[in-house]
mmCIF file of C-alpha atoms in Angstrom:
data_model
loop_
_atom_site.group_PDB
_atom_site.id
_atom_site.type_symbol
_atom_site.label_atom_id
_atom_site.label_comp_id
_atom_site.label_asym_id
_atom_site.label_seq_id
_atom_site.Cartn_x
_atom_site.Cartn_y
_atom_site.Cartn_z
ATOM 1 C CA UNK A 1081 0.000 0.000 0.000
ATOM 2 C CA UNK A 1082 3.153 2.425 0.417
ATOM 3 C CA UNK A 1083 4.075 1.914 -3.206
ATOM 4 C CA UNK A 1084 2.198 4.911 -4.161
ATOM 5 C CA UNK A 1085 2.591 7.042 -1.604
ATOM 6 C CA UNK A 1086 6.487 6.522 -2.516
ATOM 7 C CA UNK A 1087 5.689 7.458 -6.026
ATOM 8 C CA UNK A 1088 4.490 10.905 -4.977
ATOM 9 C CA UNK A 1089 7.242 11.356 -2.604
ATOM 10 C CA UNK A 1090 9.853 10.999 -5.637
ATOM 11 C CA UNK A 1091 8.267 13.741 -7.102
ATOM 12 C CA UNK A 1092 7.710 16.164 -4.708
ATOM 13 C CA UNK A 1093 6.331 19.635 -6.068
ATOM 14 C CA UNK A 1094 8.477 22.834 -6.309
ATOM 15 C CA UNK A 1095 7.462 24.666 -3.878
ATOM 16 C CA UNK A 1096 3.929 24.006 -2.603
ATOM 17 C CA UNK A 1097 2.305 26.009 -0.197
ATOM 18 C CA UNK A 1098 1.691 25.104 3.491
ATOM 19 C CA UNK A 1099 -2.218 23.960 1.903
ATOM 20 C CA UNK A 1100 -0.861 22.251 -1.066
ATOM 21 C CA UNK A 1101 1.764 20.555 1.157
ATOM 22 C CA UNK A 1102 -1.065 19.401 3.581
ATOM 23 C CA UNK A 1103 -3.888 18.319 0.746
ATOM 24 C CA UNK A 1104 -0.752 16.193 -0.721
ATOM 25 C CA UNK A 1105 0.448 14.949 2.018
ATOM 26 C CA UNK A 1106 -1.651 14.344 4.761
ATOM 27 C CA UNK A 1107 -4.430 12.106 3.368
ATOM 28 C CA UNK A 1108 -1.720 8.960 2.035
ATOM 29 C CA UNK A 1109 0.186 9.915 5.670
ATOM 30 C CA UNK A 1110 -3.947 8.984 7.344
ATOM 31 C CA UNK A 1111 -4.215 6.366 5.140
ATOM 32 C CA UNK A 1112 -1.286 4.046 6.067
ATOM 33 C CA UNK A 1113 -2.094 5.286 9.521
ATOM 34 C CA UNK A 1114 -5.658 3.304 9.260
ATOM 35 C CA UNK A 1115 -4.189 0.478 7.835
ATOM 36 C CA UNK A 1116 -1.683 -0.193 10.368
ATOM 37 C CA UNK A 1117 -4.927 0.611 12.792
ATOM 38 C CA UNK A 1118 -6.925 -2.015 11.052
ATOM 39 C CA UNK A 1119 -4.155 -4.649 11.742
ATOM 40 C CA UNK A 1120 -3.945 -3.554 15.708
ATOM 41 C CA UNK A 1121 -7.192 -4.061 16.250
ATOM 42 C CA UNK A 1122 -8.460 -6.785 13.610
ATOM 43 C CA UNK A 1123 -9.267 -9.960 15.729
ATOM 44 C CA UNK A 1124 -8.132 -11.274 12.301
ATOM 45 C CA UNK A 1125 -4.269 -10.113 12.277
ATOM 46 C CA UNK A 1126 -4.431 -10.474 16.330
ATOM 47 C CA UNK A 1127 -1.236 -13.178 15.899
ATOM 48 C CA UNK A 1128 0.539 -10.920 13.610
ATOM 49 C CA UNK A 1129 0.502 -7.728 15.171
ATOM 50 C CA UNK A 1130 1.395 -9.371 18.544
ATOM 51 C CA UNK A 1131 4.236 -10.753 16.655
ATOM 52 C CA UNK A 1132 5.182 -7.302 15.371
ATOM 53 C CA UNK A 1133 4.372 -6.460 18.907
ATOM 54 C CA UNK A 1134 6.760 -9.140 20.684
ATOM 55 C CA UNK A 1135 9.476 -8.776 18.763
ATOM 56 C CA UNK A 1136 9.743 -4.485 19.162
ATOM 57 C CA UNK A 1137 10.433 -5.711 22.694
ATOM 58 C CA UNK A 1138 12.537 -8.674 22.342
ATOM 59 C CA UNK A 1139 13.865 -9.065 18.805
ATOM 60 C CA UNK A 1140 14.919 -12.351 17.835
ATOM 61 C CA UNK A 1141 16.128 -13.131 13.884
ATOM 62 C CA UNK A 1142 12.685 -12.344 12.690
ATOM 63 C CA UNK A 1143 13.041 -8.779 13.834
ATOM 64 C CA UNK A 1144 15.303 -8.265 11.018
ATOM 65 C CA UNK A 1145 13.370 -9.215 8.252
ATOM 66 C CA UNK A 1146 9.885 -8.082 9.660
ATOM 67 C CA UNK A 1147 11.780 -4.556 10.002
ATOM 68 C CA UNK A 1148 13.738 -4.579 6.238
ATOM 69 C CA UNK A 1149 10.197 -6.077 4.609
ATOM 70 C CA UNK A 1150 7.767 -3.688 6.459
ATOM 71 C CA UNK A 1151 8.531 -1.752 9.773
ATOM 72 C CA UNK A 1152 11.204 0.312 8.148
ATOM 73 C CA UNK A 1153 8.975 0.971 4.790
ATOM 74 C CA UNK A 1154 6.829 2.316 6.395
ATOM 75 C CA UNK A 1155 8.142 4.421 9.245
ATOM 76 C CA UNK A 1156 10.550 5.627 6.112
ATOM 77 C CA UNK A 1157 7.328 6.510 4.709
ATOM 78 C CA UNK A 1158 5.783 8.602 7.686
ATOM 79 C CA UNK A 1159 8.888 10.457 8.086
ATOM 80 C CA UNK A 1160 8.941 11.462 4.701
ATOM 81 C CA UNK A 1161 5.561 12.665 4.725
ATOM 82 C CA UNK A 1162 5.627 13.997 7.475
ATOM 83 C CA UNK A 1163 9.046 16.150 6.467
ATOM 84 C CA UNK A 1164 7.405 16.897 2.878
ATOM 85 C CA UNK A 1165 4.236 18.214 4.986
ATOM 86 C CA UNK A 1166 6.429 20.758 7.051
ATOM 87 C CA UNK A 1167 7.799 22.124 4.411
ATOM 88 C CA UNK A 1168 11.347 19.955 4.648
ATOM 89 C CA UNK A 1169 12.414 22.010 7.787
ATOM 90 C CA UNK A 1170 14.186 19.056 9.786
ATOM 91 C CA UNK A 1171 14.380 15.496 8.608
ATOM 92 C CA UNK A 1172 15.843 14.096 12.129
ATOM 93 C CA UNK A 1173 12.675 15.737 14.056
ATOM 94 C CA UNK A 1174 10.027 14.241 10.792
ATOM 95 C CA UNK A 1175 11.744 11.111 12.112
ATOM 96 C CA UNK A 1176 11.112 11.659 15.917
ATOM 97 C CA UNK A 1177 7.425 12.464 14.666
ATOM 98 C CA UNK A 1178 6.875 9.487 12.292
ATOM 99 C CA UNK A 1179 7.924 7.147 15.339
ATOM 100 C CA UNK A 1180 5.107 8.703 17.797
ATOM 101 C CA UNK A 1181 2.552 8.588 15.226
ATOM 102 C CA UNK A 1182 3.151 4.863 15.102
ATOM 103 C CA UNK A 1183 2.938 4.838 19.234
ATOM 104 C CA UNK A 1184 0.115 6.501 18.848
ATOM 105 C CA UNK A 1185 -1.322 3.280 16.590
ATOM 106 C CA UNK A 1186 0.942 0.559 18.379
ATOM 107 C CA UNK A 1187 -0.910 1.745 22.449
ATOM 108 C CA UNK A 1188 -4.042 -0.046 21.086
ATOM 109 C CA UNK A 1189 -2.830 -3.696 20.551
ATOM 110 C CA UNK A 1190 0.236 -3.058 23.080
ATOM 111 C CA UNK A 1191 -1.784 -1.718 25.811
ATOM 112 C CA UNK A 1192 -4.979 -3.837 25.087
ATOM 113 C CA UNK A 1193 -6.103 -5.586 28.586
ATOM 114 C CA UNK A 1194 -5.447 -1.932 30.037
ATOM 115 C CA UNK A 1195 -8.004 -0.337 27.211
ATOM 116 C CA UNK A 1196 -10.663 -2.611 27.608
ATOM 117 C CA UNK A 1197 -10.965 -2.072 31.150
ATOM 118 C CA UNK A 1198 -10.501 1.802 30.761
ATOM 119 C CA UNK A 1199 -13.197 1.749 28.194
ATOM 120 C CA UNK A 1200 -15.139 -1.375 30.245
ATOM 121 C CA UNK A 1201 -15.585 -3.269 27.084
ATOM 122 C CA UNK A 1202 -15.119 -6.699 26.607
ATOM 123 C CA UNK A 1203 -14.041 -6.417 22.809
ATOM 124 C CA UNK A 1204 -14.248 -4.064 20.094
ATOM 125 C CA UNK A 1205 -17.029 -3.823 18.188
ATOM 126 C CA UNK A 1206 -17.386 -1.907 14.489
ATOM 127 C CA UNK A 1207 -18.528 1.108 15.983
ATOM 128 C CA UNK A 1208 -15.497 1.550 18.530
ATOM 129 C CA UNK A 1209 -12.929 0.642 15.767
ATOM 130 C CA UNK A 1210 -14.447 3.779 13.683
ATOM 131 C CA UNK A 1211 -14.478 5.903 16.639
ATOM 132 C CA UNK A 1212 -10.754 4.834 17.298
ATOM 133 C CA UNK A 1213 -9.929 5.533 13.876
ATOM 134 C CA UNK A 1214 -11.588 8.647 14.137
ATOM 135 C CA UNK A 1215 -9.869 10.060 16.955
ATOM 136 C CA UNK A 1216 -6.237 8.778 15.936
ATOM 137 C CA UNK A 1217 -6.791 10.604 12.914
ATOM 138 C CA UNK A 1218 -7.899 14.147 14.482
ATOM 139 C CA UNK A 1219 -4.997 13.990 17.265
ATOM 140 C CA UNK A 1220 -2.352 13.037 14.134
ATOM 141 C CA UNK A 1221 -3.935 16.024 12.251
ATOM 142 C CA UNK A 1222 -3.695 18.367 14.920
ATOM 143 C CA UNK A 1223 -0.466 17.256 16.048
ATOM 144 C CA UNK A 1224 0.678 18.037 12.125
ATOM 145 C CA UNK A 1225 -0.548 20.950 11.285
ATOM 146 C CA UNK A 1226 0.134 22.319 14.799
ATOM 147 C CA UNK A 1227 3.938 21.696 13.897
ATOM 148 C CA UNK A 1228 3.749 23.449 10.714
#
């Protein structure tokens, strides 16, 4: 899904504005966001993001290739966007960014007894995943375009 989103970042406009920067860059930057949402909290990836999960905390030979084949991608991804959306001010700091974006996804599976207790729910139903989705995606926007 990032293979497009690379495409546009190869070709970067001249010098966009701070709204053409932001209706470029944001919405693909959202998008992978609710796809790596989908996978935390999909009953139906449960074993693979707990495996993404498990070995963030203790990497074993798998780490390596889950991080070359995906992890890296896409956090290369985020950063970029994230850098292209502020106007390329500071790459390390679109880095720094990129990486609490994907906390910001990550807390849901990571933290998952805690949040169903917090929210007294025994699952997740459609209408929780939406709001989730939702609310990760206004607290990423804000957190962007505050930065700008």
């Amino acid at each position: 899904k990032v293979e497009p989103v690379i495409a546009l970042l190869e070709a970067p406009p001249k010098t966009p504005s701070a709204l053409e920067r932001q209706k470029t860059y944001l919405p693909p930057l959202l998008d992978i966001v609710d796809s790596i949402l989908s996978m935390m909290l999909s009953p139906e990836t449960k074993l693979w993001a707990q495996l993404i999960l498990r070995e963030q905390s203790h990497p074993t030979e798998a780490f390596d290739y889950l991080y070359e084949a995906y992890i890296g991608q896409v956090l290369g991804v985020l950063a970029e966007l994230v850098y292209q959306l502020h106007g390329q001010k500071n790459r390390h700091e679109a880095r720094l960014i990129a990486i609490g974006i994907v906390g910001q996804v990550f807390v849901w599976r990571a933290a998952k007894a805690s949040v169903m207790q917090f929210l007294l729910k025994d699952s997740l139903d459609e209408k929780s995943i939406v709001e989730i989705k939702n609310i990760v995606r206004k607290n990423i926007t804000a957190q962007l375009l505050h930065q700008e």
